[in-house]
Amino acid sequence: MRVKVQMPSGEMITGFLLTIILLSPVVAQDLCKESKDGFKVRISLKTALGNDAYEWNESEKFLFRSTLAYAMRKKTGEDTYNIENILVCNDTKRVSFIFVVTLPADPTQLIPKEEVERAVRQSKHRINNAFLLSDMTLEFVGVPPTLAVPIQYNTPPWLIVFGVVIGIVAVGIVALLMSTVSKRRRAKAKDAGFDQDGDDEGIVKENGTALSGLNKKDGVYNQAFSNDERFTKL
């Protein structure tokens, strides 16, 4: 007994393929619209670029999907993500839309929102640069703006402040020591016979007697140094 197997005709195969092709975008749109793992994106081209703002079209959308696929590859370390895994829906003329990311092995399964957020935050600066925008003009709603990398100083700031404080203290100590030494010198000079505060400035006292004749041309006559011939003759 022979069993006759009827092979599908060419028309049946073509119809099946067309059904898959037509249903794929519909399924993708449903995944994008109804999923809670999607992100809304707002883009402000006029605010960022003014008169130089470019038109948001299918090519720009393609670039966006490419950058998101890049971000997912970089975060996961897998090269299986492509633009087909980035689904976009709910486009508006004011340039806002929603996107989701599907598993490369199973397009009907979505990547959890938390994992997509980590990928976006890791590559946000690269995504911004691709569109000449910033965190304020390329906004992923629900994803906090990325923070700038903190400046790394060769010398810790606290060490600089500590050095400045120590320097001020050292200057104060030196000034105090110089002031003390200066006072001691003035006191010694006064005790030695120099009166800097009175009217007889520069007058030297000899044996307790003021020698006011120092300011005179002849000076003070000292007999100890007199050249008297009466005492030198034999």
CSV table of C-alpha atoms in Angstrom, one decimal:
chain,number,residue,atom,x,y,z
A,1,MET,CA,0.0,0.0,0.0
A,2,ARG,CA,1.5,3.3,-1.1
A,3,VAL,CA,0.8,6.5,0.8
A,4,LYS,CA,0.8,9.6,-1.3
A,5,VAL,CA,2.2,12.6,0.5
A,6,GLN,CA,1.1,15.9,-0.9
A,7,MET,CA,3.8,18.6,-0.9
A,8,PRO,CA,2.8,22.2,-0.2
A,9,SER,CA,2.6,24.2,-3.4
A,10,GLY,CA,4.6,27.3,-4.1
A,11,GLU,CA,1.6,29.5,-3.5
A,12,MET,CA,1.1,28.1,0.0
A,13,ILE,CA,4.8,28.7,0.9
A,14,THR,CA,4.7,32.2,-0.5
A,15,GLY,CA,1.5,33.0,1.5
A,16,PHE,CA,3.1,31.6,4.7
A,17,LEU,CA,6.1,33.8,4.3
A,18,LEU,CA,4.1,36.9,3.6
A,19,THR,CA,2.0,36.2,6.7
A,20,ILE,CA,5.2,36.0,8.8
A,21,ILE,CA,6.6,39.2,7.2
A,22,LEU,CA,3.4,41.1,7.7
A,23,LEU,CA,2.8,39.9,11.3
A,24,SER,CA,6.3,40.6,12.5
A,25,PRO,CA,6.0,44.4,12.5
A,26,VAL,CA,2.5,44.1,14.1
A,27,VAL,CA,3.9,41.8,16.9
A,28,ALA,CA,6.8,44.2,17.3
A,29,GLN,CA,4.6,47.2,17.7
A,30,ASP,CA,2.4,45.4,20.2
A,31,LEU,CA,5.5,44.5,22.2
A,32,CYS,CA,6.7,48.1,22.2
A,33,LYS,CA,3.3,49.7,23.0
A,34,GLU,CA,2.1,47.3,25.7
A,35,SER,CA,5.4,46.5,27.5
A,36,LYS,CA,6.3,48.0,30.8
A,37,ASP,CA,10.0,47.6,29.9
A,38,GLY,CA,10.0,50.4,27.4
A,39,PHE,CA,11.6,53.9,27.7
A,40,LYS,CA,10.3,57.1,26.5
A,41,VAL,CA,12.8,59.4,24.7
A,42,ARG,CA,12.4,63.1,24.2
A,43,ILE,CA,14.7,65.0,21.8
A,44,SER,CA,14.9,68.8,21.6
A,45,LEU,CA,16.8,69.6,18.4
A,46,LYS,CA,15.8,73.3,18.2
A,47,THR,CA,16.7,73.9,21.8
A,48,ALA,CA,20.1,72.3,21.3
A,49,LEU,CA,21.1,73.4,17.8
A,50,GLY,CA,18.9,76.4,17.1
A,51,ASN,CA,19.0,77.3,13.3
A,52,ASP,CA,21.4,74.4,12.7
A,53,ALA,CA,18.9,71.8,13.9
A,54,TYR,CA,18.6,68.8,11.5
A,55,GLU,CA,15.5,67.0,10.6
A,56,TRP,CA,14.5,63.9,12.5
A,57,ASN,CA,13.8,61.2,9.9
A,58,GLU,CA,14.1,57.5,9.3
A,59,SER,CA,17.9,57.8,8.9
A,60,GLU,CA,18.2,59.5,12.3
A,61,LYS,CA,15.9,56.8,13.8
A,62,PHE,CA,18.2,54.1,12.2
A,63,LEU,CA,21.2,55.8,13.9
A,64,PHE,CA,19.4,55.8,17.2
A,65,ARG,CA,18.6,52.1,17.0
A,66,SER,CA,22.3,51.5,16.0
A,67,THR,CA,23.6,53.4,19.0
A,68,LEU,CA,21.3,51.5,21.4
A,69,ALA,CA,22.4,48.2,19.9
A,70,TYR,CA,26.0,49.3,20.5
A,71,ALA,CA,25.2,50.2,24.1
A,72,MET,CA,23.7,46.7,24.6
A,73,ARG,CA,26.7,45.0,23.1
A,74,LYS,CA,29.1,47.0,25.2
A,75,LYS,CA,27.1,46.3,28.4
A,76,THR,CA,26.6,42.6,27.9
A,77,GLY,CA,29.8,41.9,26.0
A,78,GLU,CA,27.7,40.0,23.3
A,79,ASP,CA,27.9,40.8,19.6
A,80,THR,CA,24.5,39.4,18.9
A,81,TYR,CA,22.5,42.6,19.3
A,82,ASN,CA,21.5,44.4,16.1
A,83,ILE,CA,19.1,47.1,15.2
A,84,GLU,CA,16.3,44.5,14.8
A,85,ASN,CA,16.4,44.1,18.5
A,86,ILE,CA,15.6,47.8,19.1
A,87,LEU,CA,11.9,48.4,18.6
A,88,VAL,CA,10.6,51.9,18.3
A,89,CYS,CA,6.9,53.0,18.5
A,90,ASN,CA,4.6,55.9,19.3
A,91,ASP,CA,6.6,58.5,17.3
A,92,THR,CA,5.5,62.1,17.5
A,93,LYS,CA,6.4,65.2,15.5
A,94,ARG,CA,7.9,66.8,18.5
A,95,VAL,CA,10.5,64.0,18.4
A,96,SER,CA,9.5,61.7,21.1
A,97,PHE,CA,9.0,58.0,21.0
A,98,ILE,CA,9.2,54.7,23.0
A,99,PHE,CA,11.7,51.9,22.5
A,100,VAL,CA,12.2,48.4,23.9
A,101,VAL,CA,15.0,45.9,23.4
A,102,THR,CA,14.3,42.3,22.5
A,103,LEU,CA,16.4,39.2,23.2
A,104,PRO,CA,18.6,38.3,20.2
A,105,ALA,CA,17.7,34.6,20.6
A,106,ASP,CA,14.0,35.2,21.0
A,107,PRO,CA,12.5,38.4,19.5
A,108,THR,CA,9.3,37.8,21.4
A,109,GLN,CA,11.0,38.3,24.8
A,110,LEU,CA,12.1,41.7,26.1
A,111,ILE,CA,15.2,42.7,28.0
A,112,PRO,CA,14.3,43.9,31.5
A,113,LYS,CA,14.1,47.6,31.9
A,114,GLU,CA,16.8,47.8,34.6
A,115,GLU,CA,19.3,46.1,32.4
A,116,VAL,CA,18.5,48.5,29.5
A,117,GLU,CA,18.9,51.5,31.9
A,118,ARG,CA,22.4,50.3,32.9
A,119,ALA,CA,23.4,50.0,29.3
A,120,VAL,CA,22.1,53.5,28.5
A,121,ARG,CA,23.8,55.1,31.4
A,122,GLN,CA,27.1,53.4,30.6
A,123,SER,CA,27.1,54.7,27.0
A,124,LYS,CA,25.0,57.9,27.4
A,125,HIS,CA,27.9,60.2,26.4
A,126,ARG,CA,28.5,58.2,23.2
A,127,ILE,CA,24.7,58.4,22.4
A,128,ASN,CA,24.7,62.1,23.0
A,129,ASN,CA,27.7,62.7,20.8
A,130,ALA,CA,26.2,60.8,18.0
A,131,PHE,CA,23.3,63.3,17.8
A,132,LEU,CA,25.3,66.4,18.9
A,133,LEU,CA,23.0,66.6,22.0
A,134,SER,CA,23.4,66.5,25.8
A,135,ASP,CA,21.5,65.0,28.7
A,136,MET,CA,19.1,67.9,28.8
A,137,THR,CA,18.2,67.7,25.0
A,138,LEU,CA,18.3,63.9,24.6
A,139,GLU,CA,16.3,62.7,27.6
A,140,PHE,CA,15.6,59.2,28.5
A,141,VAL,CA,12.5,59.6,30.7
A,142,GLY,CA,13.1,57.8,34.0
A,143,VAL,CA,16.9,57.5,33.5
A,144,PRO,CA,18.8,60.1,35.7
A,145,PRO,CA,21.3,62.3,33.8
A,146,THR,CA,24.8,61.0,33.7
A,147,LEU,CA,27.2,62.8,36.0
A,148,ALA,CA,30.5,64.3,34.8
A,149,VAL,CA,33.6,62.4,35.7
A,150,PRO,CA,35.0,63.9,38.9
A,151,ILE,CA,38.3,65.8,38.4
A,152,GLN,CA,41.3,63.9,39.6
A,153,TYR,CA,43.9,66.1,41.3
A,154,ASN,CA,47.6,65.1,41.6
A,155,THR,CA,47.6,66.5,45.1
A,156,PRO,CA,44.6,65.9,47.4
A,157,PRO,CA,42.7,69.1,48.1
A,158,TRP,CA,42.8,68.5,51.9
A,159,LEU,CA,46.6,68.4,51.6
A,160,ILE,CA,46.6,71.8,49.9
A,161,VAL,CA,44.4,73.3,52.6
A,162,PHE,CA,46.6,71.8,55.3
A,163,GLY,CA,49.7,73.3,53.7
A,164,VAL,CA,48.1,76.8,53.5
A,165,VAL,CA,47.0,76.6,57.2
A,166,ILE,CA,50.5,75.5,58.2
A,167,GLY,CA,52.1,78.3,56.2
A,168,ILE,CA,49.9,80.9,57.8
A,169,VAL,CA,50.7,79.5,61.3
A,170,ALA,CA,54.4,79.5,60.5
A,171,VAL,CA,54.3,83.1,59.3
A,172,GLY,CA,52.5,84.1,62.5
A,173,ILE,CA,55.1,82.4,64.6
A,174,VAL,CA,58.0,84.1,62.8
A,175,ALA,CA,56.3,87.5,63.1
A,176,LEU,CA,55.8,87.0,66.8
A,177,LEU,CA,59.4,85.9,67.3
A,178,MET,CA,60.7,88.9,65.3
A,179,SER,CA,58.4,91.2,67.4
A,180,THR,CA,59.8,89.8,70.6
A,181,VAL,CA,63.4,90.1,69.5
A,182,SER,CA,62.8,93.7,68.4
A,183,LYS,CA,61.3,94.6,71.8
A,184,ARG,CA,64.2,93.0,73.6
A,185,ARG,CA,66.7,94.9,71.5
A,186,ARG,CA,65.0,98.2,72.2
A,187,ALA,CA,64.9,97.4,75.9
A,188,LYS,CA,68.6,96.7,75.9
A,189,ALA,CA,69.4,99.8,74.0
A,190,LYS,CA,67.4,101.9,76.5
A,191,ASP,CA,69.2,100.3,79.4
A,192,ALA,CA,72.6,101.0,77.7
A,193,GLY,CA,71.8,104.8,77.6
A,194,PHE,CA,69.8,105.2,74.3
A,195,ASP,CA,66.6,107.0,74.9
A,196,GLN,CA,64.6,106.6,71.7
A,197,ASP,CA,61.3,108.1,73.1
A,198,GLY,CA,62.6,111.3,74.6
A,199,ASP,CA,63.9,114.6,73.2
A,200,ASP,CA,67.5,113.6,74.0
A,201,GLU,CA,67.6,111.0,71.3
A,202,GLY,CA,71.1,109.7,70.7
A,203,ILE,CA,72.5,111.0,74.0
A,204,VAL,CA,74.9,108.6,75.8
A,205,LYS,CA,75.2,108.5,79.5
A,206,GLU,CA,78.7,108.1,81.0
A,207,ASN,CA,78.9,107.1,84.7
A,208,GLY,CA,75.3,108.1,85.1
A,209,THR,CA,75.8,111.6,83.6
A,210,ALA,CA,74.2,112.6,80.4
A,211,LEU,CA,76.7,113.7,77.8
A,212,SER,CA,74.8,116.2,75.8
A,213,GLY,CA,77.8,117.5,74.1
A,214,LEU,CA,77.9,114.6,71.6
A,215,ASN,CA,75.9,116.7,69.2
A,216,LYS,CA,78.6,119.4,69.3
A,217,LYS,CA,81.6,119.5,67.0
A,218,ASP,CA,84.2,119.5,69.8
A,219,GLY,CA,82.7,116.5,71.6
A,220,VAL,CA,83.7,115.6,75.2
A,221,TYR,CA,87.1,116.3,76.6
A,222,ASN,CA,88.5,113.1,78.1
A,223,GLN,CA,91.7,113.7,80.1
A,224,ALA,CA,92.7,110.0,79.9
A,225,PHE,CA,93.5,110.6,76.2
A,226,SER,CA,95.0,114.1,76.5
A,227,ASN,CA,98.4,114.8,75.1
A,228,ASP,CA,99.9,116.8,77.9
A,229,GLU,CA,103.6,117.4,77.5
A,230,ARG,CA,104.0,118.2,81.2
A,231,PHE,CA,103.8,114.5,82.1
A,232,THR,CA,105.9,113.2,79.2
A,233,LYS,CA,109.1,115.2,79.8
A,234,LEU,CA,111.9,113.7,81.8
